[in-house]
Amino acid sequence: YLIDKVQPQEKHRFHFFNSFFFRKLADLDKDPSSAAEGRVAFLRVRKWTRKVNIFEKDYLFIPVNFKIPCILHMDSMKGSHSGLKDLVQ
């Protein structure tokens, strides 16, 4: 959707990764604790970056599709919204 909204003469300023980029970068399928290891993380996604110099771009878009289990408290359903507010904060 966003790619289509960028003016053709401005497209060189943007790069859009696909939705699997973050998952691979953070190694969510294997060992999420190793996500902070920069060199290792880079090696996992180097194929996504080999044909584009991301440091020449003004904007990088990395879709993050990461589900976190959560429980909505019943008080948020009754109108006080304090349970929902706590989750969001």
XYZ file of N, CA, C and O in Angstrom, residues 10-81:
288
model
N 10.359 10.077 -6.082
C 10.836 9.968 -4.695
C 11.161 8.529 -4.285
O 11.682 8.296 -3.203
N 10.867 7.559 -5.143
C 11.034 6.144 -4.775
C 12.469 5.780 -4.426
O 12.695 4.870 -3.633
N 13.438 6.481 -4.962
C 14.835 6.176 -4.655
C 15.181 6.442 -3.188
O 16.168 5.935 -2.671
N 14.359 7.213 -2.497
C 14.601 7.558 -1.090
C 14.089 6.490 -0.126
O 14.393 6.532 1.061
N 13.316 5.535 -0.611
C 12.630 4.554 0.225
C 13.090 3.137 -0.090
O 13.441 2.834 -1.223
N 13.036 2.297 0.933
C 13.196 0.855 0.703
C 12.216 0.125 1.607
O 12.119 0.405 2.797
N 11.491 -0.810 1.026
C 10.481 -1.581 1.742
C 10.922 -3.040 1.814
O 11.102 -3.671 0.781
N 11.111 -3.530 3.020
C 11.398 -4.947 3.199
C 10.085 -5.709 3.263
O 9.036 -5.128 3.527
N 10.149 -7.016 3.045
C 8.922 -7.811 3.155
C 8.688 -8.193 4.617
O 9.507 -7.927 5.494
N 7.575 -8.829 4.874
C 7.179 -9.111 6.254
C 8.025 -10.200 6.914
O 7.951 -10.380 8.122
N 8.840 -10.895 6.159
C 9.690 -11.927 6.749
C 11.044 -11.374 7.200
O 11.785 -12.041 7.902
N 11.373 -10.166 6.786
C 12.676 -9.590 7.109
C 12.897 -9.499 8.617
O 13.919 -9.949 9.130
N 11.951 -8.921 9.342
C 12.130 -8.761 10.788
C 12.206 -10.109 11.487
O 13.013 -10.318 12.384
N 11.365 -11.038 11.053
C 11.372 -12.369 11.669
C 12.747 -13.018 11.520
O 13.271 -13.629 12.447
N 13.346 -12.870 10.358
C 14.673 -13.446 10.119
C 15.749 -12.658 10.872
O 16.646 -13.235 11.472
N 15.638 -11.352 10.863
C 16.602 -10.502 11.557
C 16.646 -10.821 13.050
O 17.709 -10.965 13.641
N 15.479 -10.939 13.657
C 15.392 -11.200 15.097
C 15.506 -12.685 15.421
O 15.533 -13.053 16.588
N 15.574 -13.525 14.404
C 15.703 -14.976 14.572
C 14.592 -15.529 15.453
O 14.818 -16.341 16.339
N 13.370 -15.082 15.209
C 12.240 -15.473 16.040
C 11.912 -16.956 15.934
O 11.318 -17.526 16.839
N 12.299 -17.589 14.837
C 11.983 -18.999 14.663
C 12.943 -19.925 15.410
O 12.629 -21.064 15.665
N 14.117 -19.414 15.770
C 15.109 -20.278 16.404
C 15.500 -19.794 17.789
O 15.158 -20.387 18.787
N 16.226 -18.668 17.850
C 16.754 -18.207 19.134
C 16.606 -16.699 19.254
O 17.529 -15.962 18.928
N 15.450 -16.203 19.750
C 15.236 -14.757 19.869
C 16.254 -14.059 20.754
O 16.497 -12.876 20.620
N 16.910 -14.789 21.653
C 17.883 -14.158 22.546
C 19.131 -13.698 21.795
O 19.877 -12.863 22.279
N 19.367 -14.215 20.589
C 20.546 -13.819 19.822
C 20.284 -12.620 18.914
O 21.153 -12.197 18.167
N 19.085 -12.033 18.978
C 18.720 -10.930 18.088
C 19.617 -9.722 18.266
O 19.835 -8.960 17.333
N 20.141 -9.510 19.450
C 20.952 -8.330 19.722
C 22.376 -8.452 19.192
O 23.110 -7.478 19.169
N 22.775 -9.623 18.771
C 24.117 -9.828 18.244
C 24.168 -9.299 16.809
O 23.731 -9.961 15.881
N 24.706 -8.102 16.646
C 24.651 -7.395 15.375
C 25.198 -8.145 14.185
O 24.550 -8.246 13.151
N 26.394 -8.660 14.285
C 27.009 -9.345 13.149
C 26.216 -10.597 12.767
O 25.980 -10.855 11.587
N 25.810 -11.350 13.753
C 25.043 -12.566 13.499
C 23.708 -12.214 12.855
O 23.270 -12.868 11.903
N 23.060 -11.173 13.348
C 21.788 -10.731 12.778
C 21.974 -10.294 11.332
O 21.166 -10.629 10.463
N 23.035 -9.555 11.066
C 23.306 -9.118 9.689
C 23.486 -10.311 8.754
O 22.964 -10.322 7.641
N 24.210 -11.301 9.198
C 24.443 -12.472 8.351
C 23.135 -13.196 8.004
O 23.021 -13.767 6.924
N 22.164 -13.128 8.905
C 20.882 -13.777 8.627
C 20.085 -13.045 7.549
O 19.246 -13.651 6.886
N 20.304 -11.762 7.364
C 19.504 -10.989 6.403
C 20.324 -10.398 5.264
O 19.828 -9.588 4.501
N 21.553 -10.802 5.130
C 22.404 -10.176 4.110
C 21.881 -10.338 2.691
O 22.098 -9.490 1.841
N 21.137 -11.408 2.422
C 20.560 -11.585 1.083
C 19.530 -10.501 0.776
O 19.349 -10.125 -0.366
N 18.839 -9.997 1.814
C 17.851 -8.949 1.620
C 18.503 -7.596 1.353
O 17.870 -6.704 0.816
N 19.747 -7.445 1.730
C 20.397 -6.137 1.618
C 21.523 -6.105 0.593
O 22.113 -5.048 0.379
N 21.814 -7.200 -0.067
C 22.982 -7.226 -0.961
C 22.816 -6.397 -2.229
O 23.790 -5.926 -2.790
N 21.587 -6.182 -2.688
C 21.380 -5.433 -3.934
C 20.966 -3.990 -3.708
O 20.701 -3.272 -4.665
N 20.904 -3.571 -2.444
C 20.492 -2.206 -2.144
C 21.359 -1.679 -1.005
O 21.629 -2.388 -0.043
N 21.818 -0.459 -1.155
C 22.584 0.178 -0.087
C 21.588 0.898 0.825
O 21.143 2.004 0.524
N 21.263 0.264 1.928
C 20.243 0.838 2.813
C 20.707 2.136 3.469
O 19.892 2.927 3.928
N 22.006 2.380 3.486
C 22.524 3.607 4.095
C 22.360 4.820 3.179
O 22.543 5.952 3.604
N 21.994 4.590 1.930
C 21.705 5.684 0.998
C 20.232 6.081 1.025
O 19.845 7.055 0.403
N 19.420 5.313 1.722
C 17.977 5.565 1.768
C 17.637 6.515 2.908
O 18.285 6.531 3.950
N 16.603 7.311 2.696
C 16.106 8.185 3.757
C 15.131 7.451 4.670
O 14.993 7.789 5.845
N 14.428 6.465 4.123
C 13.409 5.746 4.874
C 13.499 4.253 4.605
O 13.571 3.832 3.459
N 13.494 3.477 5.664
C 13.415 2.024 5.574
C 12.116 1.595 6.252
O 11.824 2.027 7.369
N 11.362 0.759 5.590
C 10.134 0.233 6.168
C 10.326 -1.249 6.439
O 10.622 -2.026 5.537
N 10.174 -1.609 7.697
C 10.331 -2.994 8.124
C 9.032 -3.417 8.805
O 8.786 -3.048 9.953
N 8.185 -4.161 8.115
C 6.945 -4.604 8.745
C 7.252 -5.587 9.873
O 8.053 -6.493 9.710
N 6.627 -5.363 11.004
C 6.821 -6.235 12.164
C 5.495 -6.920 12.451
O 4.518 -6.265 12.802
N 5.485 -8.216 12.282
C 4.300 -9.011 12.579
C 4.690 -9.959 13.699
O 5.134 -11.072 13.474
N 4.568 -9.480 14.919
C 5.013 -10.229 16.083
C 3.874 -10.263 17.083
O 3.438 -9.231 17.567
N 3.381 -11.444 17.355
C 2.239 -11.574 18.258
C 2.717 -11.795 19.676
O 3.576 -12.634 19.928
N 2.124 -11.043 20.589
C 2.419 -11.194 22.010
C 1.123 -11.625 22.689
O 0.114 -10.931 22.588
N 1.141 -12.764 23.360
C -0.088 -13.173 24.037
C -0.462 -12.167 25.122
O 0.394 -11.667 25.835
N -1.723 -11.857 25.224
C -2.171 -10.935 26.257
C -3.558 -11.329 26.730
O -4.278 -12.041 26.048
N -3.890 -10.856 27.902
C -5.192 -11.139 28.497
C -5.866 -9.811 28.782
O -5.295 -8.927 29.418
N -7.090 -9.635 28.291
C -7.853 -8.436 28.600
C -8.582 -8.669 29.914
O -9.243 -9.679 30.097
N -8.439 -7.752 30.827
C -9.108 -7.867 32.115
C -10.577 -7.514 31.950
O -10.949 -6.659 31.167
N -11.408 -8.154 32.731
C -12.847 -7.932 32.624
C -13.243 -6.493 32.942
O -14.217 -5.995 32.424
N -12.447 -5.787 33.781
C -12.825 -4.407 34.085
C -12.750 -3.523 32.851
O -13.432 -2.521 32.752
N -11.941 -3.899 31.852
C -11.888 -3.111 30.622
C -13.174 -3.293 29.818
O -13.546 -2.432 29.040
N -13.852 -4.405 30.018
C -15.102 -4.656 29.319
C -16.272 -3.921 29.979
O -17.276 -3.668 29.358
N -16.123 -3.590 31.252
C -17.222 -2.973 32.002
C -17.246 -1.457 31.881
O -18.112 -0.819 32.424
N -16.265 -0.873 31.240
C -16.314 0.566 31.040
C -15.195 1.357 31.701
O -14.960 2.478 31.352
N -14.475 0.757 32.652
C -13.412 1.521 33.309
C -12.170 1.592 32.421
O -11.402 2.527 32.501
N -11.943 0.586 31.598
C -10.827 0.507 30.649
C -9.467 0.533 31.327
O -8.456 0.697 30.654
